[in-house]
Short mmCIF file of C-alpha atoms and ligand atoms in Angstrom, two decimals:
data_model
loop_
_atom_site.label_atom_id
_atom_site.label_comp_id
_atom_site.label_asym_id
_atom_site.label_seq_id
_atom_site.Cartn_x
_atom_site.Cartn_y
_atom_site.Cartn_z
CA MET A 199 112.22 20.79 111.15
CA LYS A 200 109.18 20.71 108.92
CA ILE A 201 107.63 23.69 110.65
CA SER A 202 110.71 25.80 110.31
CA LYS A 203 110.71 25.03 106.56
CA ILE A 204 107.14 26.27 106.34
CA GLU A 205 108.06 29.34 108.37
CA GLU A 206 110.95 30.02 106.07
CA ARG A 207 108.73 29.68 103.01
CA TRP A 208 106.13 31.96 104.59
CA LYS A 209 108.77 34.56 105.26
CA VAL A 210 110.02 34.49 101.67
CA LEU A 211 106.48 34.66 100.32
CA THR A 212 105.33 37.53 102.48
CA GLU A 213 108.48 39.60 102.98
CA ASN A 214 108.00 41.83 99.96
CA VAL A 215 104.29 41.82 99.18
CA GLN A 216 102.54 45.17 99.02
CA ILE A 217 100.23 44.49 101.96
CA GLY A 218 101.38 44.80 105.55
CA ILE A 219 101.52 41.53 107.46
CA LEU A 220 102.03 41.18 111.21
CA ILE A 221 101.74 38.18 113.48
CA VAL A 222 101.13 38.89 117.15
CA ASP A 223 101.30 36.15 119.75
CA LYS A 224 98.87 35.65 122.64
CA ASP A 225 101.00 37.85 124.94
CA GLY A 226 100.81 40.76 122.54
CA LEU A 227 104.34 40.35 121.21
CA VAL A 228 104.93 40.99 117.52
CA ILE A 229 106.69 37.89 116.25
CA PHE A 230 106.63 38.70 112.56
CA ALA A 231 106.42 41.91 110.51
CA ASN A 232 107.01 41.97 106.77
CA ASN A 233 108.72 44.85 104.96
CA LYS A 234 105.51 46.64 104.05
CA ALA A 235 104.31 46.60 107.68
CA LYS A 236 107.68 47.97 108.79
CA GLU A 237 107.44 50.71 106.19
CA LEU A 238 103.83 51.60 107.04
CA PHE A 239 104.44 51.87 110.77
CA ASP A 240 108.04 53.03 110.60
CA ILE A 241 109.30 49.96 112.48
CA LYS A 242 113.08 49.91 112.69
CA ASN A 243 114.83 46.79 111.51
CA ASN A 244 115.98 45.36 114.79
CA LYS A 245 116.39 41.62 115.00
CA ASN A 246 115.63 41.18 118.67
CA ASN A 247 112.67 43.45 118.65
CA ASN A 248 110.08 41.10 120.01
CA LYS A 249 108.17 44.10 121.24
CA LYS A 250 104.57 44.52 122.24
CA LEU A 251 102.17 45.51 119.47
CA ILE A 252 101.18 48.76 121.18
CA GLU A 253 104.86 49.73 121.60
CA LEU A 254 105.66 49.11 117.95
CA ILE A 255 102.42 50.58 116.64
CA PRO A 256 101.10 53.22 119.04
CA ASP A 257 97.50 52.99 117.91
CA TYR A 258 94.76 51.87 120.26
CA GLU A 259 92.34 50.96 117.48
CA ILE A 260 94.78 48.37 116.12
CA ASP A 261 95.54 47.13 119.64
CA ASP A 262 91.82 46.79 120.42
CA LEU A 263 91.26 44.92 117.17
CA TYR A 264 94.02 42.48 118.11
CA LYS A 265 92.63 41.96 121.65
CA LYS A 266 89.08 41.49 120.40
CA THR A 267 90.20 38.92 117.82
CA LEU A 268 92.26 37.01 120.37
CA GLN A 269 89.44 37.03 122.92
CA ASN A 270 86.64 36.04 120.56
CA LYS A 271 88.82 33.77 118.46
CA SER A 272 87.20 35.53 115.53
CA TYR A 273 87.76 37.59 112.38
CA ASN A 274 87.50 41.38 112.60
CA LYS A 275 88.09 44.30 110.28
CA THR A 276 88.37 48.05 110.69
CA ASN A 277 89.23 51.16 108.70
CA LEU A 278 91.30 53.78 110.44
CA ASN A 279 93.54 56.80 110.00
CA PHE A 280 97.03 56.17 111.23
CA TRP A 281 99.09 59.21 112.16
CA GLY A 282 102.75 58.45 111.64
CA LYS A 283 105.02 60.87 109.82
CA GLU A 284 101.99 61.57 107.68
CA LYS A 285 98.33 60.59 107.73
CA LYS A 286 97.62 57.13 106.32
CA TYR A 287 94.30 55.52 105.45
CA LEU A 288 94.45 51.87 106.40
CA GLU A 289 92.19 48.88 106.36
CA VAL A 290 93.22 46.35 109.00
CA GLU A 291 91.95 42.77 109.01
CA ALA A 292 92.60 40.46 111.97
CA PHE A 293 92.46 36.65 111.70
CA TYR A 294 92.67 34.33 114.66
CA LEU A 295 95.21 31.56 114.11
CA SER A 296 94.04 28.77 116.37
CA GLY A 297 97.15 26.58 116.02
CA ASN A 298 99.46 28.81 118.05
CA GLN A 299 96.79 31.16 119.44
CA GLU A 300 98.19 34.01 117.41
CA VAL A 301 96.58 36.87 115.53
CA LEU A 302 97.44 37.60 111.91
CA LEU A 303 97.02 41.27 110.97
CA ILE A 304 96.70 42.15 107.29
CA ILE A 305 97.02 45.84 106.52
CA ASN A 306 95.92 47.40 103.25
CA ASP A 307 97.19 50.89 102.58
CA TYR A 308 94.51 52.95 100.81
CA THR A 309 96.37 56.26 101.19
CA PRO A 310 97.13 56.77 97.47
CA LEU A 311 93.48 56.17 96.57
CA TYR A 312 92.21 58.59 99.20
CA ARG A 313 94.76 61.19 98.12
CA LEU A 314 93.50 60.88 94.56
CA GLU A 315 89.95 61.38 95.74
CA GLU A 316 90.90 64.35 97.93
CA ASN A 317 92.85 65.92 95.06
CA PHE A 318 89.92 65.42 92.75
CA LYS A 319 87.48 67.06 95.18
CA GLU A 320 89.85 69.97 95.67
CA PHE A 321 90.28 70.29 91.93
CA LEU A 322 86.54 70.31 91.28
CA GLY A 323 86.03 72.91 94.01
CA ASN A 324 88.74 75.16 92.60
CA ALA A 325 87.62 74.79 89.01
CA SER A 326 84.00 75.60 89.76
CA HIS A 327 84.97 78.53 91.96
CA GLU A 328 87.20 79.97 89.22
CA LEU A 329 84.45 79.61 86.63
CA ARG A 330 81.71 80.96 88.84
CA THR A 331 83.40 84.32 89.32
CA PRO A 332 83.38 85.47 85.68
CA LEU A 333 79.97 83.86 85.18
CA THR A 334 78.55 85.90 88.06
CA SER A 335 79.85 89.13 86.50
CA ILE A 336 78.27 88.26 83.18
CA GLN A 337 75.01 87.34 84.90
CA ILE A 338 74.90 90.73 86.68
CA LEU A 339 75.42 92.55 83.39
CA ILE A 340 72.65 90.60 81.70
CA ASP A 341 70.29 91.32 84.63
CA LEU A 342 71.08 95.03 84.57
CA PHE A 343 70.43 95.14 80.85
CA SER A 344 67.23 93.13 80.93
CA GLU A 345 65.85 95.30 83.72
CA ARG A 346 66.71 98.27 81.49
CA LYS A 347 68.95 99.79 84.13
CA ILE A 348 71.60 100.23 81.49
CA THR A 349 71.31 101.09 77.85
CA LEU A 350 72.76 99.36 74.84
CA ASP A 351 75.11 102.33 74.42
CA GLU A 352 76.37 101.98 77.95
CA ILE A 353 76.80 98.28 77.44
CA TYR A 354 78.75 98.90 74.28
CA ASN A 355 80.98 101.65 75.63
CA GLU A 356 81.47 100.71 79.26
CA PHE A 357 80.64 97.13 79.78
CA PHE A 358 81.65 95.60 76.49
CA PRO A 359 85.41 95.73 77.19
CA TYR A 360 84.74 94.35 80.64
CA LEU A 361 82.53 91.61 79.26
CA ARG A 362 85.15 90.71 76.68
CA LYS A 363 87.75 90.36 79.43
CA GLU A 364 85.54 88.05 81.43
CA VAL A 365 84.91 85.88 78.40
CA GLU A 366 88.63 85.81 77.59
CA ARG A 367 89.30 84.85 81.16
CA MET A 368 86.86 81.96 80.94
CA SER A 369 88.23 80.78 77.59
CA LYS A 370 91.76 80.76 78.96
CA LEU A 371 90.62 78.90 82.05
CA VAL A 372 88.64 76.32 80.12
CA SER A 373 91.39 75.72 77.57
CA ASN A 374 94.00 75.39 80.36
CA LEU A 375 91.72 72.99 82.21
CA LEU A 376 91.19 70.95 79.09
CA ASN A 377 94.93 70.72 78.39
CA LEU A 378 95.66 69.77 81.96
CA SER A 379 93.02 67.10 82.12
CA ARG A 380 94.19 65.64 78.83
CA LEU A 381 97.73 65.57 80.12
CA GLU A 382 96.64 63.94 83.36
CA ALA A 383 94.58 61.38 81.49
CA GLY A 384 97.65 60.65 79.38
CA VAL A 385 95.79 61.12 76.08
CA ILE A 386 98.15 63.75 74.67
CA ASP A 387 100.63 62.22 72.27
CA LEU A 388 104.12 63.51 71.88
CA GLN A 389 104.96 64.28 68.25
CA LEU A 390 108.72 64.16 68.54
CA LYS A 391 110.71 66.19 66.05
CA GLU A 392 114.07 67.87 65.84
CA VAL A 393 113.30 71.22 67.41
CA ASN A 394 115.43 74.34 67.27
CA LEU A 395 115.02 75.93 70.73
CA THR A 396 116.53 79.20 69.57
CA GLU A 397 113.86 79.64 66.92
CA ILE A 398 111.07 78.92 69.39
CA ILE A 399 112.47 81.36 71.95
CA MET A 400 112.82 84.16 69.36
CA GLU A 401 109.26 83.62 68.22
CA ILE A 402 107.93 83.71 71.80
CA VAL A 403 109.83 86.91 72.58
CA ASP A 404 108.29 88.35 69.44
CA ARG A 405 104.80 87.38 70.55
CA LEU A 406 105.33 88.94 73.98
CA THR A 407 106.89 92.13 72.61
CA PRO A 408 103.79 94.31 73.20
CA HIS A 409 103.88 93.45 76.94
CA ILE A 410 107.67 93.71 77.10
CA SER A 411 107.65 97.17 75.53
CA LYS A 412 104.74 98.37 77.63
CA LYS A 413 106.72 97.59 80.77
CA ASN A 414 109.99 98.76 79.30
CA LEU A 415 111.66 95.46 80.13
CA GLU A 416 115.12 94.63 78.92
CA ILE A 417 115.50 91.21 77.30
CA ASN A 418 118.96 89.62 77.28
CA LEU A 419 119.37 86.57 75.12
CA LYS A 420 122.32 84.30 75.78
CA ILE A 421 121.52 81.63 73.26
CA PRO A 422 123.50 80.03 70.46
CA GLU A 423 122.15 80.39 66.95
CA LYS A 424 120.91 76.84 66.84
CA VAL A 425 120.15 74.36 69.61
CA ILE A 426 118.51 71.16 68.43
CA VAL A 427 116.67 68.86 70.81
CA SER A 428 114.23 66.03 70.23
CA ALA A 429 110.84 67.24 71.45
CA ASP A 430 107.25 68.01 70.60
CA PRO A 431 107.44 71.53 69.09
CA GLN A 432 103.97 72.59 70.24
CA HIS A 433 104.58 71.45 73.79
CA VAL A 434 108.00 73.07 73.91
CA ASP A 435 106.33 76.29 72.82
CA THR A 436 103.79 75.96 75.65
CA ILE A 437 106.53 75.26 78.21
CA ILE A 438 108.81 78.16 77.26
CA PHE A 439 105.94 80.55 76.62
CA ASN A 440 104.48 80.03 80.09
CA ILE A 441 107.80 80.56 81.82
CA VAL A 442 108.74 83.66 79.82
CA GLU A 443 105.20 85.00 80.15
CA ASN A 444 105.50 84.63 83.94
CA ALA A 445 108.84 86.44 83.91
CA VAL A 446 107.22 89.31 81.99
CA LYS A 447 104.14 89.30 84.20
CA TYR A 448 105.94 89.20 87.54
CA THR A 449 108.72 91.69 86.76
CA PRO A 450 107.97 95.33 87.52
CA PRO A 451 108.59 97.98 84.81
CA SER A 452 112.18 98.64 83.74
CA GLY A 453 113.37 95.28 85.03
CA SER A 454 115.23 92.75 82.96
CA ILE A 455 114.82 89.19 81.78
CA GLU A 456 117.59 86.89 80.70
CA ILE A 457 116.97 83.82 78.57
CA GLY A 458 119.93 81.53 78.10
CA ILE A 459 121.00 78.10 76.97
CA ASN A 460 124.04 76.12 78.08
CA GLU A 461 125.03 72.89 76.51
CA ASP A 462 127.45 70.20 77.66
CA SER A 463 127.92 66.61 76.65
CA ASP A 464 125.04 65.36 78.86
CA ASN A 465 122.44 68.12 78.96
CA VAL A 466 120.97 71.15 77.32
CA VAL A 467 120.08 73.62 80.07
CA LEU A 468 117.65 76.42 79.32
CA TRP A 469 117.12 79.15 81.88
CA VAL A 470 114.84 82.14 82.26
CA LYS A 471 115.93 84.63 84.88
CA ASP A 472 114.09 87.79 85.88
CA THR A 473 114.57 90.71 88.25
CA GLY A 474 110.95 90.49 89.36
CA ILE A 475 108.99 90.29 92.57
CA GLY A 476 110.31 86.84 93.44
CA ILE A 477 108.58 83.96 95.20
CA PRO A 478 108.66 83.52 99.00
CA GLU A 479 110.48 80.37 100.07
CA LYS A 480 107.38 78.86 101.65
CA ASP A 481 105.53 79.03 98.30
CA LEU A 482 108.35 77.70 96.13
CA ASN A 483 107.32 74.06 96.23
CA ARG A 484 103.66 74.90 95.66
CA ILE A 485 103.87 76.97 92.49
CA PHE A 486 103.60 73.86 90.28
CA ASP A 487 100.34 72.87 91.99
CA ARG A 488 97.10 73.41 90.11
CA PHE A 489 95.52 76.81 90.81
CA TYR A 490 98.32 77.87 93.12
CA ARG A 491 99.07 81.59 93.05
CA VAL A 492 101.32 83.39 95.51
CA ASN A 493 99.17 86.47 95.19
CA LYS A 494 95.63 85.17 95.28
CA SER A 495 94.35 87.95 93.02
CA ARG A 496 93.14 86.57 89.72
CA THR A 497 93.82 89.74 87.82
CA ASN A 498 96.76 92.07 87.53
CA GLU A 499 97.66 94.77 85.05
CA ASP A 500 99.22 92.16 82.76
CA GLY A 501 96.07 90.16 82.35
CA PHE A 502 94.63 87.44 84.45
CA SER A 503 95.95 84.40 86.18
CA THR A 504 94.49 80.94 86.24
CA GLY A 505 97.29 79.49 88.34
CA LEU A 506 97.44 76.58 85.90
CA GLY A 507 100.39 77.65 83.71
CA LEU A 508 103.16 76.01 85.70
CA SER A 509 101.22 72.83 86.42
CA ILE A 510 100.84 72.35 82.67
CA VAL A 511 104.55 73.14 82.22
CA LYS A 512 105.50 70.56 84.87
CA LYS A 513 103.37 67.84 83.29
CA LEU A 514 104.79 68.51 79.81
CA ILE A 515 108.33 68.53 81.17
CA GLU A 516 107.73 65.17 82.85
CA ARG A 517 106.24 63.74 79.66
CA HIS A 518 109.47 64.60 77.85
CA GLY A 519 111.60 63.06 80.61
CA TRP A 520 113.10 66.47 81.42
CA SER A 521 113.27 68.27 84.75
CA ILE A 522 112.67 71.80 85.99
CA THR A 523 114.06 73.69 88.97
CA VAL A 524 113.36 77.09 90.39
CA GLU A 525 115.23 79.41 92.68
CA SER A 526 113.98 82.76 93.83
CA LYS A 527 114.47 85.67 96.23
CA VAL A 528 111.65 88.01 97.11
CA ASN A 529 112.10 91.42 95.44
CA LYS A 530 115.29 90.22 93.75
CA GLY A 531 114.06 87.81 91.10
CA THR A 532 113.44 84.27 89.96
CA LYS A 533 115.31 81.76 87.85
CA PHE A 534 113.71 78.74 86.21
CA GLU A 535 115.97 76.11 84.74
CA ILE A 536 114.91 73.32 82.39
CA ILE A 537 117.29 70.40 82.13
CA ILE A 538 117.04 68.45 78.90
CA PRO A 539 119.08 65.24 78.94
CA LYS A 540 120.69 64.49 75.60
CA ARG A 541 119.07 61.14 75.00
CA LYS A 542 116.07 60.12 72.97
CA GLU A 543 114.99 57.25 75.20
CA GLY A 544 114.19 59.83 77.94
CA VAL A 545 110.74 60.25 76.48
CA LYS A 546 107.97 58.49 78.34
CA ASP A 547 105.02 57.01 76.55
CA GLY A 548 101.43 57.14 77.55
N1 ATP B 253 108.81 84.52 87.40
C1 ATP B 253 108.00 84.58 88.48
N2 ATP B 253 108.19 85.55 89.42
C2 ATP B 253 107.40 85.62 90.50
N3 ATP B 253 106.38 84.77 90.75
C3 ATP B 253 106.15 83.79 89.87
C4 ATP B 253 106.94 83.65 88.68
N4 ATP B 253 106.48 82.59 87.99
C5 ATP B 253 105.44 82.10 88.71
N5 ATP B 253 105.23 82.82 89.83
C6 ATP B 253 104.21 82.57 90.87
O1 ATP B 253 103.72 81.25 90.71
C7 ATP B 253 102.29 81.27 90.54
C8 ATP B 253 101.86 80.15 89.63
O2 ATP B 253 102.28 80.41 88.30
P1 ATP B 253 101.41 79.88 87.09
O3 ATP B 253 102.11 80.24 85.83
O4 ATP B 253 101.10 78.46 87.34
O5 ATP B 253 100.03 80.65 87.23
P2 ATP B 253 99.68 82.15 86.88
O6 ATP B 253 100.79 82.83 86.17
O7 ATP B 253 99.20 82.78 88.14
O8 ATP B 253 98.42 81.97 85.94
P3 ATP B 253 98.45 81.67 84.36
O9 ATP B 253 99.74 80.96 84.07
O10 ATP B 253 97.26 80.89 84.10
O11 ATP B 253 98.40 83.00 83.72
C9 ATP B 253 101.98 82.66 90.05
O12 ATP B 253 100.66 83.06 90.39
C10 ATP B 253 103.02 83.51 90.77
O13 ATP B 253 102.56 83.79 92.07
MG1 MG B 254 101.63 81.79 84.41
#
């Protein structure tokens, strides 16, 4: 009676903790698995599943750890990669429980930490690669000039515009990187105000007019005179500018762009729809990733691409508690939709 009370208490205590807990008896049968262990190893909730450890968790490293601990009546620990639906980084500790000759397995899931580290390494690699390219061009120019292989005149007439572009490219990259890292560090405050979306859209279209005219693009505005939302005006400008700029950039000459707003009792929905080159389906869920570009070229006739625009947009949208969707067909066009819930408490702090 007493023991079952303790068992009950143990179950309540361990059921929902964020470390995986398994108890395996001396015959290799799993006699207890808490929720986290079930989640980690995708163990189905089946009451009479007194199954063998190796059947429930098909991993020989974990099985060996169990056997070793049982045999040596000892404590052992290992770090391993577990391949379930996705790769997991686990630390498994095994304790010998002498009372019933059982082994207690404690599993710590370090996957989120490793992911963070992998993302960081990838980010550093990408950032330095992107910066090195313009720097190399500038370096070559300086070398040519210092070896007197080109004259000041040539520099001024031929290389100056090129040099300016490279510097502009670097400035854009560095300022995008800075914004992104601030957003990720959570040090950008939202200055919430009543913002008229219509006014912001008109101003952005104005700013992009030189590019729009150059490509002979048609702009259709389907927006009411005034649409007020609670938002940070500067961030809203960044969000809409990036999306409209993309529409302009990725729509071939003589195409059209529609910017519209729909409002119902729950949401304000802002969309930007173009008749551009479109995004292949396989790339659609990657375009919000840092540095991701469908076409890997960093330059096109409309300027240069850092591949950071949409990742900044996504972060800002999340900060406001809004959401963004995209649908697209290659060679037909793309539509981005921003959904702004009509509630002030949607804004996250931090
Ligand atoms: N309207 C669009 N039509 C077609 N492709 C698009 C559109 N918007 C975005 N993309 C694709 O998504 C990628 C990522 O967009 P994002 O705005 O993040 O970067 P970018 O435009 O390449 O660079 P930057 O924004 O720094 O100028 C683009 O490189 C492009 O391949
Ligand atoms: Mg962009």
